[in-house]
Short mmCIF file of C-alpha atoms and ligand atoms in Angstrom, two decimals:
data_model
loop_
_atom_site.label_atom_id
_atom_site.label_comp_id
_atom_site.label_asym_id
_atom_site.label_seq_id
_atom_site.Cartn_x
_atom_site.Cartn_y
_atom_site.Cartn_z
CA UNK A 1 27.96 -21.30 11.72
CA UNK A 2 25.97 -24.07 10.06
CA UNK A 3 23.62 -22.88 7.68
CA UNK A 4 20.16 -22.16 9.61
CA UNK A 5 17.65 -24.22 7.47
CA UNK A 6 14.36 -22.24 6.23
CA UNK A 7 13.24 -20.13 3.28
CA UNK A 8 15.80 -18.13 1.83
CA UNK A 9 15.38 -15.25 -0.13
CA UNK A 10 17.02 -14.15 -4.01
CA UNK A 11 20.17 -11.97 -3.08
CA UNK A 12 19.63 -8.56 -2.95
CA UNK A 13 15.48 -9.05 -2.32
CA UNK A 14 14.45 -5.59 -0.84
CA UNK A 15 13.39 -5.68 2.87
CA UNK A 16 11.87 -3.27 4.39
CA UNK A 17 8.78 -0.88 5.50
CA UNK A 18 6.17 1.53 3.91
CA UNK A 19 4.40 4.68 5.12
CA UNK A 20 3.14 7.71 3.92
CA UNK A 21 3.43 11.51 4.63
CA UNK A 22 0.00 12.29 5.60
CA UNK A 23 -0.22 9.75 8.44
CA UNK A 24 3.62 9.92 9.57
CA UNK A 25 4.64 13.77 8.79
CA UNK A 26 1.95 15.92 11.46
CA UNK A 27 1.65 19.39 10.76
CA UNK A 28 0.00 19.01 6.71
CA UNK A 29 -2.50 21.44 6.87
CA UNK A 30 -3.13 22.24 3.09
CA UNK A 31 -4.64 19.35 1.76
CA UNK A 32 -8.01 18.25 1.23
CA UNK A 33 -7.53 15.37 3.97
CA UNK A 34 -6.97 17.99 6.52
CA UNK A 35 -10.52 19.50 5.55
CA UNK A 36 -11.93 16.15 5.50
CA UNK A 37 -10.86 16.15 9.15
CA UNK A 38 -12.17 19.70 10.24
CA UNK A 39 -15.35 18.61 8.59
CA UNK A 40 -15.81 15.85 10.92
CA UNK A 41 -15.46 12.96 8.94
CA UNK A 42 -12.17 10.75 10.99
CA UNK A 43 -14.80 8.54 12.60
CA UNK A 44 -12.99 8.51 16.20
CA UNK A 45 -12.96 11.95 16.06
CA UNK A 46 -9.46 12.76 16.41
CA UNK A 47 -7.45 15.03 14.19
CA UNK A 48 -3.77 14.08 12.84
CA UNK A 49 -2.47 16.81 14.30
CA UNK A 50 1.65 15.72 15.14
CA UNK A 51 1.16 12.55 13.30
CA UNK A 52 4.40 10.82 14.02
CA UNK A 53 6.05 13.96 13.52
CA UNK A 54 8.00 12.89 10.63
CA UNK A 55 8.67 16.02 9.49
CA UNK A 56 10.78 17.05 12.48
CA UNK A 57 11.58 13.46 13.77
CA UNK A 58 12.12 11.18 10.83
CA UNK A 59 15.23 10.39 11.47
CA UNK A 60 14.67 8.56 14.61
CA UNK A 61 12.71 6.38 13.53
CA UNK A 62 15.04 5.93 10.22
CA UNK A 63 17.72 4.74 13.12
CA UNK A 64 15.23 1.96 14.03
CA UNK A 65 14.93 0.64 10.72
CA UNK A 66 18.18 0.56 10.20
CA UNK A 67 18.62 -1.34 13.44
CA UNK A 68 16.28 -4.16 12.07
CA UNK A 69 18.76 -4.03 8.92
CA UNK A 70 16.44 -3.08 6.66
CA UNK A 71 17.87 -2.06 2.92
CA UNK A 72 14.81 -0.25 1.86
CA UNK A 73 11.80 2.66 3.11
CA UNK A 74 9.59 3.70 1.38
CA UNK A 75 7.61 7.31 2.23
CA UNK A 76 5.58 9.55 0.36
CA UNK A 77 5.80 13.43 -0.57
CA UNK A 78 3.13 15.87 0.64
CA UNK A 79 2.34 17.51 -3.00
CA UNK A 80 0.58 20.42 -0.93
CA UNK A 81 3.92 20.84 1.10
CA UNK A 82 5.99 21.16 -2.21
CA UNK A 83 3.52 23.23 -3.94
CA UNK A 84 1.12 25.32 -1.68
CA UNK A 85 0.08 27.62 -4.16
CA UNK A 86 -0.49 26.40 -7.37
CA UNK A 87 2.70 26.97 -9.77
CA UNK A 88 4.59 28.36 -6.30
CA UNK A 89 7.27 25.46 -5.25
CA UNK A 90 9.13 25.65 -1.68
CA UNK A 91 11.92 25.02 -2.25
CA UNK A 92 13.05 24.28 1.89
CA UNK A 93 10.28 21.72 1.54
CA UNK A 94 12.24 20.07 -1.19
CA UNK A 95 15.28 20.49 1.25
CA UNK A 96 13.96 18.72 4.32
CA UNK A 97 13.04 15.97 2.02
CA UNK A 98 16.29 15.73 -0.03
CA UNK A 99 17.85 15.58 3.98
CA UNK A 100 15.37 12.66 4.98
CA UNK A 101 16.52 10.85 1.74
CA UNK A 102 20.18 11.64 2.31
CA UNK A 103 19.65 10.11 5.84
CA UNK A 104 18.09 6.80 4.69
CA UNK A 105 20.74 6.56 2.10
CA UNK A 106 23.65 7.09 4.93
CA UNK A 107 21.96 3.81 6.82
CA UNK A 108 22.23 2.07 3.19
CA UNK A 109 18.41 2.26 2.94
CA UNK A 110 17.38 2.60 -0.79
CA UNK A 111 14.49 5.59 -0.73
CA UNK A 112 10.97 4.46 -2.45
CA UNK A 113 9.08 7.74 -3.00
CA UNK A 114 5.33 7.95 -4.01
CA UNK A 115 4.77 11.25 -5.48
CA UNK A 116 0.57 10.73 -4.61
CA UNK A 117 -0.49 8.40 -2.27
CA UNK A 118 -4.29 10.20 -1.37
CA UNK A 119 -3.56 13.78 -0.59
CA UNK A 120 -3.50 16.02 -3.04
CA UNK A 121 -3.44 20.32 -2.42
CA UNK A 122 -6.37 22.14 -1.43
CA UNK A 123 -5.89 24.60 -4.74
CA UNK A 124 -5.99 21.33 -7.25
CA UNK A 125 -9.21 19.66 -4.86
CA UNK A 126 -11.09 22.98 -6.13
CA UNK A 127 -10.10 22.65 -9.89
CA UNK A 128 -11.86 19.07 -8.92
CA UNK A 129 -8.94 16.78 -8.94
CA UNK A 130 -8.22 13.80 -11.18
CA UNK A 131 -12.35 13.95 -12.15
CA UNK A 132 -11.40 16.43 -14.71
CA UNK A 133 -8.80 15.28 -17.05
CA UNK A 134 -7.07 18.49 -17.72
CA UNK A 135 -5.85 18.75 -14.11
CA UNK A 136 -3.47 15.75 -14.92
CA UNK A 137 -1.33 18.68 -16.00
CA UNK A 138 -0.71 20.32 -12.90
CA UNK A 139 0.05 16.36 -11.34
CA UNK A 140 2.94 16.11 -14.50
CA UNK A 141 4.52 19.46 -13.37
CA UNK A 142 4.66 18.32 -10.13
CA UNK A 143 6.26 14.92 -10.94
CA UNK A 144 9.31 16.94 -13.06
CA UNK A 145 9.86 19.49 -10.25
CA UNK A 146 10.48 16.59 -8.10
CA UNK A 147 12.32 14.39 -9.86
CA UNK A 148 14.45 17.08 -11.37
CA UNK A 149 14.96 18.56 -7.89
CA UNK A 150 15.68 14.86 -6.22
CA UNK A 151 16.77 12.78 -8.93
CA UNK A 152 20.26 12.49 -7.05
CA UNK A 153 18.50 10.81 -4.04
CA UNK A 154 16.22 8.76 -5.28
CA UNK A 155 16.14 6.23 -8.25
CA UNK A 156 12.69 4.69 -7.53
CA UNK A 157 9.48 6.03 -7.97
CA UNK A 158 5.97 5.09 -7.27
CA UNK A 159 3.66 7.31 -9.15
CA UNK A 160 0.88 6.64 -7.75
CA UNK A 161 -0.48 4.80 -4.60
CA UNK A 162 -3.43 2.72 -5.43
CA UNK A 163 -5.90 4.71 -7.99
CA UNK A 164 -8.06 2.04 -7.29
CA UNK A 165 -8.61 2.26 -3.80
CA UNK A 166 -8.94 6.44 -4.23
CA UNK A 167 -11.61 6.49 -6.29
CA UNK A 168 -13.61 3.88 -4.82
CA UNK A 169 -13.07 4.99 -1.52
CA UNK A 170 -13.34 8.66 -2.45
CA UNK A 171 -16.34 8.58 -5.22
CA UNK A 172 -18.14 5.55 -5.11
CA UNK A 173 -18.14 4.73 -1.33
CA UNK A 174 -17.44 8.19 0.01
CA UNK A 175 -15.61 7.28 2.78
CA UNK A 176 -12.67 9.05 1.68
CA UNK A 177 -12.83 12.66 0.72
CA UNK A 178 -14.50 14.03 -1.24
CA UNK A 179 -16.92 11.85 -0.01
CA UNK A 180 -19.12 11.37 -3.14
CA UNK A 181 -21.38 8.60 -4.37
CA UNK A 182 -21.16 8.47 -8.01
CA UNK A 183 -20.02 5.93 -10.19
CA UNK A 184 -19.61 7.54 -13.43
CA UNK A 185 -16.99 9.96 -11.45
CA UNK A 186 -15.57 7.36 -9.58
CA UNK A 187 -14.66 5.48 -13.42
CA UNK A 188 -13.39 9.26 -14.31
CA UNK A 189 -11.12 9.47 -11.87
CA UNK A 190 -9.99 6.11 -12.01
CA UNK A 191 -9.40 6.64 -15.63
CA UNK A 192 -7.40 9.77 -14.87
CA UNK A 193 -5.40 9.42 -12.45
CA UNK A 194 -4.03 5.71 -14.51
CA UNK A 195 -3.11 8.28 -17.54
CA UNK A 196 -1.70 10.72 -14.93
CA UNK A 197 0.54 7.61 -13.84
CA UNK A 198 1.21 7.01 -17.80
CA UNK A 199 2.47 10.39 -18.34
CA UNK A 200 4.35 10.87 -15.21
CA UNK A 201 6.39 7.24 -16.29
CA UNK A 202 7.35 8.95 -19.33
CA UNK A 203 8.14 12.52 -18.07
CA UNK A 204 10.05 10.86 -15.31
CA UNK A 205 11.97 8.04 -17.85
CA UNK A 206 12.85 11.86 -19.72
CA UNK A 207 14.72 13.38 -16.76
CA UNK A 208 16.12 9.99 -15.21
CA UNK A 209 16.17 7.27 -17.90
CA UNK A 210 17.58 4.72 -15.16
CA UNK A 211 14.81 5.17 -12.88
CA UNK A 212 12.88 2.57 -11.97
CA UNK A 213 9.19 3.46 -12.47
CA UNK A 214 5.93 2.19 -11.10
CA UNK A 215 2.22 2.55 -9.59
CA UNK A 216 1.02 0.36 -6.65
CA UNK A 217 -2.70 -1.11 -6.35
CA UNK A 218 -4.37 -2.22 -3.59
CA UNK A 219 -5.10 -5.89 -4.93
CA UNK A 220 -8.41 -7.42 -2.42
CA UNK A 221 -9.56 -10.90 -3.41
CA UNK A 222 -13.20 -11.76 -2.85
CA UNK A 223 -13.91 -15.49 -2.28
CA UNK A 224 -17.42 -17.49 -2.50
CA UNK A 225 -19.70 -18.18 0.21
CA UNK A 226 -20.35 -21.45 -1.08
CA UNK A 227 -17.46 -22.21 -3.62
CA UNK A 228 -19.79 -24.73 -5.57
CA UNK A 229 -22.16 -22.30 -5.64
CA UNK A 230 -22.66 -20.53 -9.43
CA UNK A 231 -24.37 -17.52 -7.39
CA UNK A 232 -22.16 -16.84 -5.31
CA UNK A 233 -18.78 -17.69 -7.79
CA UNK A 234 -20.67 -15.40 -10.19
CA UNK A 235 -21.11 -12.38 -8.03
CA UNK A 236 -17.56 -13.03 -6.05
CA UNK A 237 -16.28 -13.02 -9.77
CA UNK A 238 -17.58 -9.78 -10.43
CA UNK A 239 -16.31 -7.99 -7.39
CA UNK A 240 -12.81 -9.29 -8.41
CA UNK A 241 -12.91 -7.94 -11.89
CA UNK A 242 -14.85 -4.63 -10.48
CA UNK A 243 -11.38 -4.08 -7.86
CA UNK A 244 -8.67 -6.06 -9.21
CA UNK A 245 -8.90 -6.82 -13.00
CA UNK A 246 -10.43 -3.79 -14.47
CA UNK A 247 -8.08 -1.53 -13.23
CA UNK A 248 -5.13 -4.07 -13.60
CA UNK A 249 -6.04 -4.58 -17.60
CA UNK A 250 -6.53 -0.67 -17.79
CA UNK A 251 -2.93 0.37 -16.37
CA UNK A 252 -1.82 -2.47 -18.91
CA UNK A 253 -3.16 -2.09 -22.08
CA UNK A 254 -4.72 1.29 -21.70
CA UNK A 255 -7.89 -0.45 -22.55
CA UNK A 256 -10.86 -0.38 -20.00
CA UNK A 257 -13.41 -3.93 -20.69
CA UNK A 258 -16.60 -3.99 -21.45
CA UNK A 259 -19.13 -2.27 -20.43
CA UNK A 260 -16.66 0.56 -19.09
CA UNK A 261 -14.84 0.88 -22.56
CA UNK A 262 -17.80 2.37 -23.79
CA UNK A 263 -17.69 5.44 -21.32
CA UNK A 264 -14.17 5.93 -20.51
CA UNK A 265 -11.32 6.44 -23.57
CA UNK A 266 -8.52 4.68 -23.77
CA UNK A 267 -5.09 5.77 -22.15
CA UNK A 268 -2.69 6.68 -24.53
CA UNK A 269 1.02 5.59 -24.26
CA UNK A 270 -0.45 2.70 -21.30
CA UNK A 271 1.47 -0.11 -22.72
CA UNK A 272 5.03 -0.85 -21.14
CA UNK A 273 4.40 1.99 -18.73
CA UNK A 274 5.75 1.00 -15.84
CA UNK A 275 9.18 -0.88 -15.12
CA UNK A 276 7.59 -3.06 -12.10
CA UNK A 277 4.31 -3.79 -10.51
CA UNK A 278 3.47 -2.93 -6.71
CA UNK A 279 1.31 -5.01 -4.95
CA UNK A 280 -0.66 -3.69 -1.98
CA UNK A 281 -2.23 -6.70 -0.49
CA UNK A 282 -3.94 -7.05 2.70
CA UNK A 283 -6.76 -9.74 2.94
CA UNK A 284 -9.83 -11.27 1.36
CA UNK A 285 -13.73 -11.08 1.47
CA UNK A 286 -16.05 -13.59 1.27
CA UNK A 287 -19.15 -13.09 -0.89
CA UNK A 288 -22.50 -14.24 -1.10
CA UNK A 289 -25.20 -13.37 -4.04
CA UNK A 290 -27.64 -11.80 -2.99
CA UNK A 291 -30.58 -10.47 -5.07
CA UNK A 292 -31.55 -7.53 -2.65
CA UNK A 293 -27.98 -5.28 -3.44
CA UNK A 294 -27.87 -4.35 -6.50
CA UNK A 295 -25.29 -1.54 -5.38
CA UNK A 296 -22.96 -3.90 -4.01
CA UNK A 297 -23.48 -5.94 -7.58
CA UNK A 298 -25.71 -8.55 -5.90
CA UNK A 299 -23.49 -10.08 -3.70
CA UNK A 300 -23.18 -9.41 0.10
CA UNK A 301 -19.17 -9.17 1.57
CA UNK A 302 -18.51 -10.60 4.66
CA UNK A 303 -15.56 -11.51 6.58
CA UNK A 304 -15.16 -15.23 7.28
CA UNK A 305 -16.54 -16.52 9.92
CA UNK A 306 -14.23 -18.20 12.69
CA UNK A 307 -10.92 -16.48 10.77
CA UNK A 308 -7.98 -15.18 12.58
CA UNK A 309 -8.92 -11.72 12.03
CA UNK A 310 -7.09 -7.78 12.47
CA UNK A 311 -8.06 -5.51 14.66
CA UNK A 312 -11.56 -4.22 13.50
CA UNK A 313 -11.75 -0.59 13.00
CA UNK A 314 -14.31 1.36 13.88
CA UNK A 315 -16.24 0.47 11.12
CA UNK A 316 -14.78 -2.88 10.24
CA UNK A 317 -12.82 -2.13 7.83
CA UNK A 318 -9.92 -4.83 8.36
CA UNK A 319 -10.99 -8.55 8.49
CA UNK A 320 -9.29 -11.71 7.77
CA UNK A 321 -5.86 -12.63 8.20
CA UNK A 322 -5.30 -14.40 4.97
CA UNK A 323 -1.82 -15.30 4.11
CA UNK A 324 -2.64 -17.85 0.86
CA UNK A 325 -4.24 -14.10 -0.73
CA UNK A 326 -0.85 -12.98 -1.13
CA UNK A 327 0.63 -15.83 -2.89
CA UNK A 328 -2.30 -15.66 -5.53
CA UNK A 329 -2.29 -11.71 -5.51
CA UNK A 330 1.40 -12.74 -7.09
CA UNK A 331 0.24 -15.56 -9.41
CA UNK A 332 -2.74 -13.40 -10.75
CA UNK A 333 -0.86 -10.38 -11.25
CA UNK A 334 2.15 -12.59 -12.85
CA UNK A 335 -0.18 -14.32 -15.32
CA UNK A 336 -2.28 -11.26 -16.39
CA UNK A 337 0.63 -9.46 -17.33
CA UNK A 338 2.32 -12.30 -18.75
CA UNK A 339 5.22 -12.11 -16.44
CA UNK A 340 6.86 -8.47 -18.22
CA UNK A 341 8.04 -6.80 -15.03
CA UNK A 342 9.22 -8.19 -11.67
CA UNK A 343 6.89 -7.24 -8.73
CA UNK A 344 7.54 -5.53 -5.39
CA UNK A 345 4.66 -6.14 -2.46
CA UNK A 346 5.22 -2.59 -1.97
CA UNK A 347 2.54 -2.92 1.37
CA UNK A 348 1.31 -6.04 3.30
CA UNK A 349 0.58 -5.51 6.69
CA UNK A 350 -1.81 -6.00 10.09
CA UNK A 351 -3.85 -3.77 12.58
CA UNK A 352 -2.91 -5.74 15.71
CA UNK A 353 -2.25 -3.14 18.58
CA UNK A 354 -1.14 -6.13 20.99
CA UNK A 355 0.71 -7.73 18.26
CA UNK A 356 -0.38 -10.88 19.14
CA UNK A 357 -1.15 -12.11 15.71
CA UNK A 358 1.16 -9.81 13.45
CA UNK A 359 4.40 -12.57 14.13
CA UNK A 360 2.61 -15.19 12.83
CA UNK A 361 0.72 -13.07 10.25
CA UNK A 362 4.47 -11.92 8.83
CA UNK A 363 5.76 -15.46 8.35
CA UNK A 364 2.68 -17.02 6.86
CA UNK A 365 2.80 -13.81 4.21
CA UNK A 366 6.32 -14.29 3.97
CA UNK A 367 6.12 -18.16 3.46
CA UNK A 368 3.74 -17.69 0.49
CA UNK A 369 6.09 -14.93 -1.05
CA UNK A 370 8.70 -17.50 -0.71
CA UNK A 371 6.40 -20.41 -2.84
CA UNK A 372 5.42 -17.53 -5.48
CA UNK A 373 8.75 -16.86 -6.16
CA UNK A 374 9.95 -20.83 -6.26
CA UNK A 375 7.34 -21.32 -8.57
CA UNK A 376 8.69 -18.30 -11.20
CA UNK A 377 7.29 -14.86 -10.06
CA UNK A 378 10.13 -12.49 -9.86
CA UNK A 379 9.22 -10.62 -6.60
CA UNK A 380 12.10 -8.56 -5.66
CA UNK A 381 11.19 -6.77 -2.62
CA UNK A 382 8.49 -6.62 0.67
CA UNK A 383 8.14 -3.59 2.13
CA UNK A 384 5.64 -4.09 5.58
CA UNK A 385 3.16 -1.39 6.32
CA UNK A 386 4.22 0.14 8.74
CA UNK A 387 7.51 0.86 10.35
CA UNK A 388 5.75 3.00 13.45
CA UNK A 389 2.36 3.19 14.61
CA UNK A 390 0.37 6.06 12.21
CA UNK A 391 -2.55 8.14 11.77
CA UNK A 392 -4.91 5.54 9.81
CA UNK A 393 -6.76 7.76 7.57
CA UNK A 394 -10.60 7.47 8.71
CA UNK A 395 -9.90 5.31 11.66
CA UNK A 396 -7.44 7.89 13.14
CA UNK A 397 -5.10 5.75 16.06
CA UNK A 398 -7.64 3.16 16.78
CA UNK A 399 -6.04 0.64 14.90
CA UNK A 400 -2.34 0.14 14.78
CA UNK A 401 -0.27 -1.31 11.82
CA UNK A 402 3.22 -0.52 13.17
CA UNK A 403 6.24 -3.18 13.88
CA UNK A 404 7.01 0.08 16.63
CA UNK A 405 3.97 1.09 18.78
CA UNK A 406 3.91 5.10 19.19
CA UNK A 407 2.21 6.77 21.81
CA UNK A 408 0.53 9.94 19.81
CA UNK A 409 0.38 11.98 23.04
CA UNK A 410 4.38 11.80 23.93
CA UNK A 411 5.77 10.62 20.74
CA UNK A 412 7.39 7.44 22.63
CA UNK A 413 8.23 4.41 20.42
CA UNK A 414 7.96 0.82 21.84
CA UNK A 415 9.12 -1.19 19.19
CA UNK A 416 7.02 -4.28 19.36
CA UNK A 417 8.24 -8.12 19.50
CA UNK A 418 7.74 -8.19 16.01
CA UNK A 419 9.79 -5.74 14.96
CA UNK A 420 12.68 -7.69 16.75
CA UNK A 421 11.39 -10.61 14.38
CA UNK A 422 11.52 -9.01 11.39
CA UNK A 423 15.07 -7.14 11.81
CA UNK A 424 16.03 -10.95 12.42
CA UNK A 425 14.26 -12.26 9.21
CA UNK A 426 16.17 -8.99 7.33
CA UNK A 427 19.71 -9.89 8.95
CA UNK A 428 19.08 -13.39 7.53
CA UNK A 429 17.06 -12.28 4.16
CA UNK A 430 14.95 -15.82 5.26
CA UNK A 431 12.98 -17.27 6.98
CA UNK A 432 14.66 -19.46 9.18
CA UNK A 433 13.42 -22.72 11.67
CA UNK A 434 15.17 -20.84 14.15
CA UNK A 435 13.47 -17.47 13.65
CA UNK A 436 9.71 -19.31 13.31
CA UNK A 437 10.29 -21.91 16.06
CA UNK A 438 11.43 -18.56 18.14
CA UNK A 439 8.42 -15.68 17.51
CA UNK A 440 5.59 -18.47 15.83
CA UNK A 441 6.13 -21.76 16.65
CA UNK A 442 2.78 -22.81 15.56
CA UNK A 443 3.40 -21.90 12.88
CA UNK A 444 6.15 -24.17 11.77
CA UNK A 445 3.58 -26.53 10.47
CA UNK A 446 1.82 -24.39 7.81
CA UNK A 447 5.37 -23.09 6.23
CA UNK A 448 7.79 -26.16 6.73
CA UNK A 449 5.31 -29.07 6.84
CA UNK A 450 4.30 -31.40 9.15
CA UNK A 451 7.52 -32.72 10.08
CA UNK A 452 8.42 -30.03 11.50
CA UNK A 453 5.56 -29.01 13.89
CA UNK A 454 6.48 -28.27 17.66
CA UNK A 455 6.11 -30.15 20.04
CA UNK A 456 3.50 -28.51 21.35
CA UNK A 457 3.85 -27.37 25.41
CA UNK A 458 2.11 -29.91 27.47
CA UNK A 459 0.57 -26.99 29.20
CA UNK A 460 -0.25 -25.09 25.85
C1 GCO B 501 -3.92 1.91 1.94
C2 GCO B 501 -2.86 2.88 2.07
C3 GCO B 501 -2.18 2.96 3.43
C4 GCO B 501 -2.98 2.40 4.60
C5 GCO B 501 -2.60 0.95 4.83
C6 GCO B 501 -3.34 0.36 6.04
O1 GCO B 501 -3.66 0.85 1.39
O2 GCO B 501 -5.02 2.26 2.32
O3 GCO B 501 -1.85 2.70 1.10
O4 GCO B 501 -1.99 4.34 3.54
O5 GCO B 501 -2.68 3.11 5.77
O6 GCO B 501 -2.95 0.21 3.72
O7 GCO B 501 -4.72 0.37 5.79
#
């Protein structure tokens, strides 16, 4: 057949989805998100309950991401499954994981594990978590039991699921549980759980030298109002450092800037930590300075106005759909780290319960990986968040990131027309004329040019 003209990808590229075991497994009970529940904080009111009952079901849904060809999934571990009581390790926990892994490797799907990605046990939440250094202890032990125990099924490890992200969320915002407002904590635990990634890269390199071994952050890129505006650069500027680039530098060097360097030690052993970098990129904020918000460092986030958008949230949480973010997510992270390890987007994805933007959204990401890696960033891997519909953290099932829509009362899957797209753009590892012309075709002009825009319906 004649070669389909489009984007390819570099051979062996990674394809594939992400998820995690709080909002896929159902039945996690021990952890502090399960409190945060009880305690009334999931903002639809809901309760995770079954989840997507991963932890009976897993496999079924395994089968469909097999179907779309994928050669990847990644998943988490519940910590508070593994270990319920602290230093006691259930070892038929371990079991029904080592089976899930087995299964994904059987439908030649390489296994990406996060050891932590949010939950954590309820008997290390009241020894107060990553805010107290020593606990980074109990978060090592873990890491060996695991990798010791599944070492034979799994080569790839993500420490840590954006630090960032948890201790903004969790101690400066308090959206997240514990719920706190507090900056100097929220630093602390940022600071901590980066060294508890640093040690668990070298405890894991001892047990499984070939390993590879990384931490994901969710990268956000704030944009000024008025671009020519020194305000409004200034403050968008600062919001960029405060998410991205602090934390970024940290898990680098080891080295927190100024003024943070003053409060928070350096990390030991940071340097050369890490054998890749995840990127967790999602969209952009705009930001204007303003004078009045001196806790948001003097500049107001919005979402752009008139922008293809996700679905809300029930407290707005998701905004634009902003495909050029990931291409200089890449570039940014490429340059600041001078270009030492390849990168993995190890989660890009879109709340779009009719999935009437998500096709388009997928190329246009896609299309900018594509022009990253022409232009010298060695990304070797997407993984989309999410294979099936899952319980979103604070926003429970009101918004819906999954290529396969799941109905939470019957468990019934509906794979949506994008997942059909992106088996397709797997099968081919590219993105083809064919495929875009097929699922997006207005998008043809934005990722192959003007040339090739459709011929748009009479009647469109
Ligand atoms: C995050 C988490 C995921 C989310 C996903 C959609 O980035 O918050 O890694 O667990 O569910 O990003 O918001």
């Amino acid at each position: 057949m004649a070669r389909q003209r489009g984007l390819r990808f570099p051979k062996n590229f990674l394809w594939g989805t992400a998820s995690a075991s709080y909002q896929c497994e159902g039945g996690n009970t021990n952890n502090q998100w399960y409190r945060w529940e009880q305690q009334g904080h999931i903002l639809s009111g809901e309760r995770c309950g079954d989840a997507a009952d991963w932890w009976h079901e897993a496999e079924n849904d395994f089968s469909l991401a097999e179907q779309m060809e994928n050669n990847a999934l990644r998943l988490s571990l519940e910590w508070s499954r593994i270990e319920p009581q602290e230093g006691r390790w259930d070892s038929a926990v371990l079991d029904r994981y080592r089976a899930m892994l087995l299964d994904l490797q059987r439908r030649h799907m390489k296994p990406i594990v996060t050891l932590h990605h949010f939950t954590e046990p309820l008997w290390f939440v009241e020894r107060d978590g990553f805010a107290q250094q020593k606990n980074m202890y109990y978060f090592v032990r873990y890491v060996r039991h695991v990798v010791e125990s599944l070492q034979d099924v799994c080569d790839f490890w993500i420490t840590v699921n954006e630090p960032n992200l948890y201790a903004i969320l969790g101690y400066q915002l308090g959206t997240f549980p514990p719920g706190e407002q507090h900056v100097s904590r929220t630093m602390r635990v940022l600071r901590n759980l980066l060294q508890a990634h640093v040690e668990a890269f070298y405890a894991i390199r001892s047990i499984q030298p070939s390993a590879q071994i990384g931490y994901c952050l969710h990268y956000r890129l704030f944009d000024p109002a008025l671009p020519f505006s020194p305000f409004d650069r200034t403050v968008a500027n600062m919001q960029n450092e405060m998410f991205n680039g602090i934390t970024l530098q940290a898990a680098e060097s080891g080295h927190f800037s100024f003024p943070f360097n003053l409060a928070l030690a350096a990390i030991p052993r940071a340097a050369g930590a890490r054998d890749y970098h995840g990127i967790n990129y999602y969209t952009r904020e705009m930001v204007r300075f303003d004078p009045n918000a001196p806790t948001e460092l003097f500049g107001q986030r919005f979402i752009r106005h008139g922008a293809v958008r996700n679905d809300p949230g029930l407290d707005n949480s998701f905004g634009e759909i902003y495909p050029e973010g990931l291409y200089r997510v890449l570039k940014m992270v490429y340059q600041r780290t001078r270009g030492n390890k390849p990168l993995y987007i190890t989660e890009n994805g879109f709340s779009d319960g009719m999935d009437d933007r998500r096709p388009r959204a997928i190329l246009e990401h896609l299309a900018m990986v594509h022009r990253a890696i022409q232009e010298g960033v060695p990304v070797r891997g997407y993984l989309h968040w999410t294979l099936v519909d899952n319980f979103e953290w604070n926003q429970g099932w009101q918004v819906r990131f999954g290529l396969v829509e799941v109905n939470p009362e019957t468990q019934e899957r509906i794979p949506r027309r994008s997942a059909s797209m992106f088996g397709e753009i797997c099968r081919a590892n590219a993105i083809t004329e064919e495929i875009v012309a097929r699922y997006a075709p207005e998008a043809l002009e934005s990722i192959f040019g003007r040339k090739h825009a459709a011929q748009r319906p009479v009647n469109a």
